[in-house]
CSV table of C-alpha atoms and ligand atoms in Angstrom, one decimal:
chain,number,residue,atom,x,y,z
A,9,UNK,CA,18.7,54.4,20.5
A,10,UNK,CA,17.0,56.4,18.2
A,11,UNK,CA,16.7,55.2,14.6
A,12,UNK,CA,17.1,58.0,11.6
A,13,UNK,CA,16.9,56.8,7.9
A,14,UNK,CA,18.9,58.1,5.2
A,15,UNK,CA,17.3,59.9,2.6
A,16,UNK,CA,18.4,56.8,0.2
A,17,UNK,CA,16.8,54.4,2.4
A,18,UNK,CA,13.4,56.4,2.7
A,19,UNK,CA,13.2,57.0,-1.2
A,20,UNK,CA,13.8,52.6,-1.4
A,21,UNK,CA,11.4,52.4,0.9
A,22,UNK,CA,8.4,54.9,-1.0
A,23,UNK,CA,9.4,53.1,-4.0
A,24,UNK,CA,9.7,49.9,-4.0
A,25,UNK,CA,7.5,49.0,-0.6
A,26,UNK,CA,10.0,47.4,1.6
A,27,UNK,CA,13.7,47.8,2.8
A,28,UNK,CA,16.3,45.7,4.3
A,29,UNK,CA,18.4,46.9,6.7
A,30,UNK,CA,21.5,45.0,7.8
A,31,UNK,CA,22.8,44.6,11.0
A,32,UNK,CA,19.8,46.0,12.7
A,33,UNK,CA,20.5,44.1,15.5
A,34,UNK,CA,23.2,43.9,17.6
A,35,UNK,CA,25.4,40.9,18.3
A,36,UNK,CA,24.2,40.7,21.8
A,37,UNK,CA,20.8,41.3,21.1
A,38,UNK,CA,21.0,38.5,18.3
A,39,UNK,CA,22.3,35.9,20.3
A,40,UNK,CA,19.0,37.3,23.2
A,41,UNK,CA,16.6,36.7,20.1
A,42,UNK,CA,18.4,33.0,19.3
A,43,UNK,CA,17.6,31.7,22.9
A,44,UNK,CA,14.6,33.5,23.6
A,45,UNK,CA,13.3,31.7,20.3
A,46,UNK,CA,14.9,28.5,21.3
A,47,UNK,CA,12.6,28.7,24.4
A,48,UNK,CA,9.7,29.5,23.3
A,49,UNK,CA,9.5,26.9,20.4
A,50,UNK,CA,9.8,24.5,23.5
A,51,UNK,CA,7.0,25.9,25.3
A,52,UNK,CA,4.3,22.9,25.6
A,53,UNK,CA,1.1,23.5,23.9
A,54,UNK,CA,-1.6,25.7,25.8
A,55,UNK,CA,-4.5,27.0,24.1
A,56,UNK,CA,-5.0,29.5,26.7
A,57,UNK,CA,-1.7,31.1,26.1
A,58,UNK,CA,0.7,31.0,23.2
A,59,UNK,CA,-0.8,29.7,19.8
A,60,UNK,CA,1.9,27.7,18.5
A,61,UNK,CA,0.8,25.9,14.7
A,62,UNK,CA,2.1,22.7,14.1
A,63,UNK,CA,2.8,20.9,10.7
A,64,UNK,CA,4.0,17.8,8.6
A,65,UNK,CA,7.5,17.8,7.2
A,66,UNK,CA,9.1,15.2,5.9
A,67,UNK,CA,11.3,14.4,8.5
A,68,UNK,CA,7.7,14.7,11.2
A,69,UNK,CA,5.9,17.3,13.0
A,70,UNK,CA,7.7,20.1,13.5
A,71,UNK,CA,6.3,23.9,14.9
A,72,UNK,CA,5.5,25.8,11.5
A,73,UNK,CA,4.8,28.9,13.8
A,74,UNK,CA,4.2,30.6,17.2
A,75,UNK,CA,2.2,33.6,18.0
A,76,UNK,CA,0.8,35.8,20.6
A,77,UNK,CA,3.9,35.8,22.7
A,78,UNK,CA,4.2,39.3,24.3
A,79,UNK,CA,2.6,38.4,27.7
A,80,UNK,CA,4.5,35.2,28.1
A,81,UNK,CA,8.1,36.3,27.5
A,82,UNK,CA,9.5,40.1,28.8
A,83,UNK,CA,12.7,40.0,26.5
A,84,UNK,CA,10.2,39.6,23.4
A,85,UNK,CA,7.8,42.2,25.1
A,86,UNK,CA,10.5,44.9,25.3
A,87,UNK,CA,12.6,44.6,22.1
A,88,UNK,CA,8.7,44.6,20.3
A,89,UNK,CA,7.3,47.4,22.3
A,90,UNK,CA,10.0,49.9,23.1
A,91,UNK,CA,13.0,51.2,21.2
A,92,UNK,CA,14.4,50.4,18.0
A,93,UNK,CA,11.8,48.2,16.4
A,94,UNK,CA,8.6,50.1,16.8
A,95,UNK,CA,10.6,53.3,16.4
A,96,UNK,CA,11.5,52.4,12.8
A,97,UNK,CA,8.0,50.9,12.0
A,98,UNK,CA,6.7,54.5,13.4
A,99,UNK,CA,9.5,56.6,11.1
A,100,UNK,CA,8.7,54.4,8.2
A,101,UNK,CA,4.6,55.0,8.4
A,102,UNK,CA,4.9,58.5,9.5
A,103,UNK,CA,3.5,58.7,13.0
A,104,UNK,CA,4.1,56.8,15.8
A,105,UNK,CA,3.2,52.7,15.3
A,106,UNK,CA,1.9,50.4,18.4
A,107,UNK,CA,2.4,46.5,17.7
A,108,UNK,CA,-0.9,44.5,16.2
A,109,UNK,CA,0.7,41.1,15.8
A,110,UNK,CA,3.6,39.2,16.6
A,111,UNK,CA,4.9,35.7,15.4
A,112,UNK,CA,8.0,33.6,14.5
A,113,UNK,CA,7.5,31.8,11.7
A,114,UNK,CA,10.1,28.3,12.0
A,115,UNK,CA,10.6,26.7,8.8
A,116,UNK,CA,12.5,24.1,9.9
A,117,UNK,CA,13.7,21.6,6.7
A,118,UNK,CA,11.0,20.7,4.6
A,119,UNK,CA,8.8,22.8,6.0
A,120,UNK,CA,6.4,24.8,3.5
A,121,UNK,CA,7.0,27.6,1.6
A,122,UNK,CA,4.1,30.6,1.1
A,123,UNK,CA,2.3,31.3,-2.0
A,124,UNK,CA,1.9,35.1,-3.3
A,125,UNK,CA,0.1,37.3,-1.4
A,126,UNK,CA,-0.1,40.6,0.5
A,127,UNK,CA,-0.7,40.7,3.6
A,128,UNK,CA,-3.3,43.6,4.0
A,129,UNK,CA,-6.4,40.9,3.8
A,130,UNK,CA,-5.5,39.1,6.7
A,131,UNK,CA,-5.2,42.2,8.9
A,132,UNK,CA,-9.0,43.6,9.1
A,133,UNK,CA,-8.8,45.8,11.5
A,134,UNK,CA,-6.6,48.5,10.5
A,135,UNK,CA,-5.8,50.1,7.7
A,136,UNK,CA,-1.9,51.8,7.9
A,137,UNK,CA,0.1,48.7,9.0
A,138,UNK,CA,3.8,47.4,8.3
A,139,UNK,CA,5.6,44.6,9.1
A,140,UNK,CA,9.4,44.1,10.6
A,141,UNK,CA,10.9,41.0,9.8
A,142,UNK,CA,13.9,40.1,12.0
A,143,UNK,CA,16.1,36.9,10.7
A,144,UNK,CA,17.1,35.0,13.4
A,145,UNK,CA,18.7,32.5,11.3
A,146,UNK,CA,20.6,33.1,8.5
A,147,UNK,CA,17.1,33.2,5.4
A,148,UNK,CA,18.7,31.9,1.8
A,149,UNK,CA,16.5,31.4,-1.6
A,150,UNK,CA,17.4,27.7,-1.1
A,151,UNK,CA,16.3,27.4,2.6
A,152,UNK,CA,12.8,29.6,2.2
A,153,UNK,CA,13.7,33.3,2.3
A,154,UNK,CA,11.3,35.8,1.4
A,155,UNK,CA,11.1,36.9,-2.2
A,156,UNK,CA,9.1,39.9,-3.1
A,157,UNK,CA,7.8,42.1,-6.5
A,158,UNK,CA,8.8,45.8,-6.1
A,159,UNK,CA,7.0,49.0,-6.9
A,160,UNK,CA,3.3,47.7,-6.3
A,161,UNK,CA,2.5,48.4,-2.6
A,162,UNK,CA,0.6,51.6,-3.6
A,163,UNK,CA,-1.8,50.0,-6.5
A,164,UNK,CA,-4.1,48.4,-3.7
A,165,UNK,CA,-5.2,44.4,-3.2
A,166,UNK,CA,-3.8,42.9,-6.8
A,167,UNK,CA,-6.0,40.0,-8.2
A,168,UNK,CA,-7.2,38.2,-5.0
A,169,UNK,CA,-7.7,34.2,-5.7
A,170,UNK,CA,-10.5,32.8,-3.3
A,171,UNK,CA,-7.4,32.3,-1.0
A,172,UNK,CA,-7.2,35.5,-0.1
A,173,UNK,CA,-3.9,35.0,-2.2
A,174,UNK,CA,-2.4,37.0,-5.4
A,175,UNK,CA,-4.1,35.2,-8.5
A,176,UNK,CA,-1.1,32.4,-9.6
A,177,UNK,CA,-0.9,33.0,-13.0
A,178,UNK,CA,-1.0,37.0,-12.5
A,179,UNK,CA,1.9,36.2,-9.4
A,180,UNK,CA,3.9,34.5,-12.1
A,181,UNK,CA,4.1,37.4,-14.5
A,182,UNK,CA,5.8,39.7,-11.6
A,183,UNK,CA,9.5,40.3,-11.0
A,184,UNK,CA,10.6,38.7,-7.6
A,185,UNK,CA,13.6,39.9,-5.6
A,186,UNK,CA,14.9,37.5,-3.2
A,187,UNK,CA,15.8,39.0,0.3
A,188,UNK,CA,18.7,37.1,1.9
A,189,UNK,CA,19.2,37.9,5.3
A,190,UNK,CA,21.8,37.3,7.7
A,191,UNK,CA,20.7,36.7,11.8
A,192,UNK,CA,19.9,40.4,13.9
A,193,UNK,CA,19.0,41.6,9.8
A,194,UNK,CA,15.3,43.5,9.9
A,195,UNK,CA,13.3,44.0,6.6
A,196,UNK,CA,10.3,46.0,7.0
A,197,UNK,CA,7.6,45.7,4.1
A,198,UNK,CA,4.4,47.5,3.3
A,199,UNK,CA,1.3,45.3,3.9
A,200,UNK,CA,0.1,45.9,0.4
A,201,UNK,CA,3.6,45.0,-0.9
A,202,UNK,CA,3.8,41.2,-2.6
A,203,UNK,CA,6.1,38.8,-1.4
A,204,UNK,CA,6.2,34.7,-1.4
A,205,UNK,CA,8.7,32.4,0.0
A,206,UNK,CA,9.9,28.5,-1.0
A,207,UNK,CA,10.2,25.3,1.3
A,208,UNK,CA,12.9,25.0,3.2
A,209,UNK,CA,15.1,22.6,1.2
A,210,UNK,CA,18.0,22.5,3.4
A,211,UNK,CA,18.8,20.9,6.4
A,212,UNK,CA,18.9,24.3,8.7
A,213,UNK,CA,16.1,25.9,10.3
A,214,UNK,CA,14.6,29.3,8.6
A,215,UNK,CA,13.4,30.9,11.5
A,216,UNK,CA,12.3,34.6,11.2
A,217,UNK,CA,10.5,36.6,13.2
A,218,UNK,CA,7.7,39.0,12.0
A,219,UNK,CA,5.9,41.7,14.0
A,220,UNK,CA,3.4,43.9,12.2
A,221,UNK,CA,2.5,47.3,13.5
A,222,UNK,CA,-0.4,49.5,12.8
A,223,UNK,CA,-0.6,53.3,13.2
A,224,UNK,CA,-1.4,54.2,17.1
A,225,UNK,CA,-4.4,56.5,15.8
A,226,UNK,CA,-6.1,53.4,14.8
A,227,UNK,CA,-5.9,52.1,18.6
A,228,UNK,CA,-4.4,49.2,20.1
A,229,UNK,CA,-6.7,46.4,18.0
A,230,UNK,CA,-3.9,43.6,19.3
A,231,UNK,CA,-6.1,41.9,21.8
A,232,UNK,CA,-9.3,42.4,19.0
A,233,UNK,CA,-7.1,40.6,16.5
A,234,UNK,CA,-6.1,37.6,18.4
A,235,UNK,CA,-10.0,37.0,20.0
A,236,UNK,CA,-11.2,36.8,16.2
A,237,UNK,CA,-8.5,35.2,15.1
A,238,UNK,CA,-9.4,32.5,17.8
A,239,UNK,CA,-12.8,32.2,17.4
A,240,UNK,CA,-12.4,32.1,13.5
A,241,UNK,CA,-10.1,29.4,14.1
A,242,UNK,CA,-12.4,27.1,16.7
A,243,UNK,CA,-15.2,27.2,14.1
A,244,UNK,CA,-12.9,26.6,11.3
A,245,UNK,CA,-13.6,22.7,9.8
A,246,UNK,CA,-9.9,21.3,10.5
A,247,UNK,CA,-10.3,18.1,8.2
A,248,UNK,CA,-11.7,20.9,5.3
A,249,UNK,CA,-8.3,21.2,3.6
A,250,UNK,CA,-4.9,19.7,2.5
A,251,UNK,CA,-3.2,22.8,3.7
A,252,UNK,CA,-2.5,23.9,7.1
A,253,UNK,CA,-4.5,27.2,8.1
A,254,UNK,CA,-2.5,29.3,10.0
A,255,UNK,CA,-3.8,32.9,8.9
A,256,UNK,CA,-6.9,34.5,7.7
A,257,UNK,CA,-5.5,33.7,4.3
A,258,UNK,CA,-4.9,30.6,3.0
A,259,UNK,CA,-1.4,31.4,1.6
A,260,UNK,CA,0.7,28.9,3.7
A,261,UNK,CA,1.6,25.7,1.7
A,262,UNK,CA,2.9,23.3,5.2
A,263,UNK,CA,0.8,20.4,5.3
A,264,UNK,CA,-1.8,19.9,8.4
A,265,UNK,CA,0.0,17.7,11.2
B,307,AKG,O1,8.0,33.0,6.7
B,307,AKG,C1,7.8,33.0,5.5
B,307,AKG,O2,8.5,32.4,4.7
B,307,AKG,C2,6.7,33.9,4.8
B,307,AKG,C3,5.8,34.4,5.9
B,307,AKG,C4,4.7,35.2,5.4
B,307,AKG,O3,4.7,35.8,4.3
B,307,AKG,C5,3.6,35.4,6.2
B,307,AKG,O4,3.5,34.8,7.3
B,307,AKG,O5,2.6,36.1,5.8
C-alpha cells in the first residue's frame, strides 16, 4: 500500500510538528499488533536479547517497557521495516527513512507518566529522525496519553534541565494538546517537537508502540544505538536515583523495581 498525504495533513504536519492519523491501521492488523504485544511482554528476561525495563507501580512490578525487538519477532520486523510505516515516516522527512529504534512503552495502571522533553537528545547519532507512534490500546488524558506543545519543533533543543528534559517552569508556560488515540491510530512527531504524558490512573493498560526512524543517508546507526545504549546502561550506578532510567534522558517518572 502506498501512503499519500493530503495537502491539509502535510501543512499540520510543517506546522505544528506532529500529526495524527486515524485508523492507520487496519482491523486485522490491529488485532496482529494486540497479540504480537501480548507475547512479547511475556517473553522472560534475557539480557542478550530483548531489553525489557521493569518498574514499581502500585499494584507491583509491572514491564514499563520493551525494546530492541526486530530480530526476535517477524510480524514486528515486517510491519516496522516494509510498507506503510516506514513509508509515511519517509514521505513525512522527505527521503526515504530506515528504522533507528523500536519500543513499546506499557503503562499498565499506575505506571509513570513522562516529564517534558524532546526527544532529539536521547538520539545522538543522527540528526533528521521522526517517530511513529502506534496505539495499541485505546491512549486517554486520564490513562497516560501523550500531550504535546505545537508550533516549536523548528526552534531547536528548548531550555534543557540537567535531565536532558525541557526546563519545568519554562514546560509549564506552553500550551499542551492532548492526543487521544484509539487502537491501529499512528501519530508521527518531529524529534524536536515537545510532548509529555501523565500516569496511568486507570485501571487499563496504555500500551503504545513507538518506532523512530532516521533518514537512510545517515546510515543504518540501529545496531550503534543499541551497543551504546547497553554499555551506557551496564556502567550506569542503578541505586543512583529515585527514578527508573530507561533512556539517555532522564524524563521517565516510573519508579525503579
Ligand atoms: O509512553 C509515553 O507515555 C511517553 C513516551 C515518550 O515520550 C518517550 O518514550 O520518549
Amino acid at each position: 500500500m502506498n501512503i499519500t498525504l493530503s495537502v491539509t495533513q502535510l501543512d499540520r504536519w510543517n506546522q505544528t510538528g506532529y500529526i495524527k492519523i486515524p485508523g492507520f491501521l487496519t482491523a486485522a492488523e490491529t488485532e496482529n499488533l494486540r497479540e504480537w504485544v501480548d507475547e512479547i511482554s511475556s517473553w522472560p528476561a534475557d539480557d542478550e536479547k530483548w531489553m525489557h525495563h521493569f518498574e514499581q507501580t502500585p499494584f507491583g512490578v509491572r514491564p514499563a517497557r520493551t525494546e530492541y525487538i526486530l530480530a526476535f519477532h517477524s510480524g514486528i520486523r515486517q510491519l516496522l521495516t516494509q510498507g506503510k510505516i516506514p513509508e509515511c515516516a519517509g514521505e513525512l522527512m522527505g527521503e526515504p527513512a530506515i528504522l533507528y529504534k523500536e519500543k513499546i512503552n506499557y503503562k499498565y495502571p499506575g505506571g509513570g507518566g513522562y516529564a517534558a522533553h524532546q526527544d532529539a537528545p536521547a538520539y545522538e547519532f543522527i540528526r533528521n529522525h521522526i517517530t511513529c507512534s502506534v496505539a495499541v490500546d485505546a491512549a486517554t488524558p486520564e490513562n497516560g496519553c501523550l500531550f504535546f506543545a505545537p508550533e516549536l519543533h523548528q526552534r531547536g533543543l528548548l531550555h534543557l534541565d540537567k535531565n536532558g528534559c525541557i526546563d519545568a517552569e519554562y514546560a509549564e508556560t506552553l500550551d499542551w494538546e492532548p492526543i487521544p488515540m484509539q487502537p491501529g491510530d499512528a501519530l508521527f512527531f518531529s524529534s524536536y517537537a515537545p510532548h509529555k504524558s501523565p500516569p496511568n490512573a486507570t485501571e487499563q493498560s496504555r500500551r503504545t508502540l513507538y518506532l523512530t526512524y532516521n533518514a537512510v543517508t545517515e546510515g543504518d546507526l540501529r545496531e550503534e544505538y543499541y551497543a551504546d545504549k547497553r554499555r551506557s546502561f551496564a556502567q550506569a550506578d542503578p541505586t543512583s536515583d529515585e527514578k527508573l532510567k530507561i533512556s539517555k534522558i532522564g524524563h521517565f517518572d516510573g519508579k525503579p523495581a
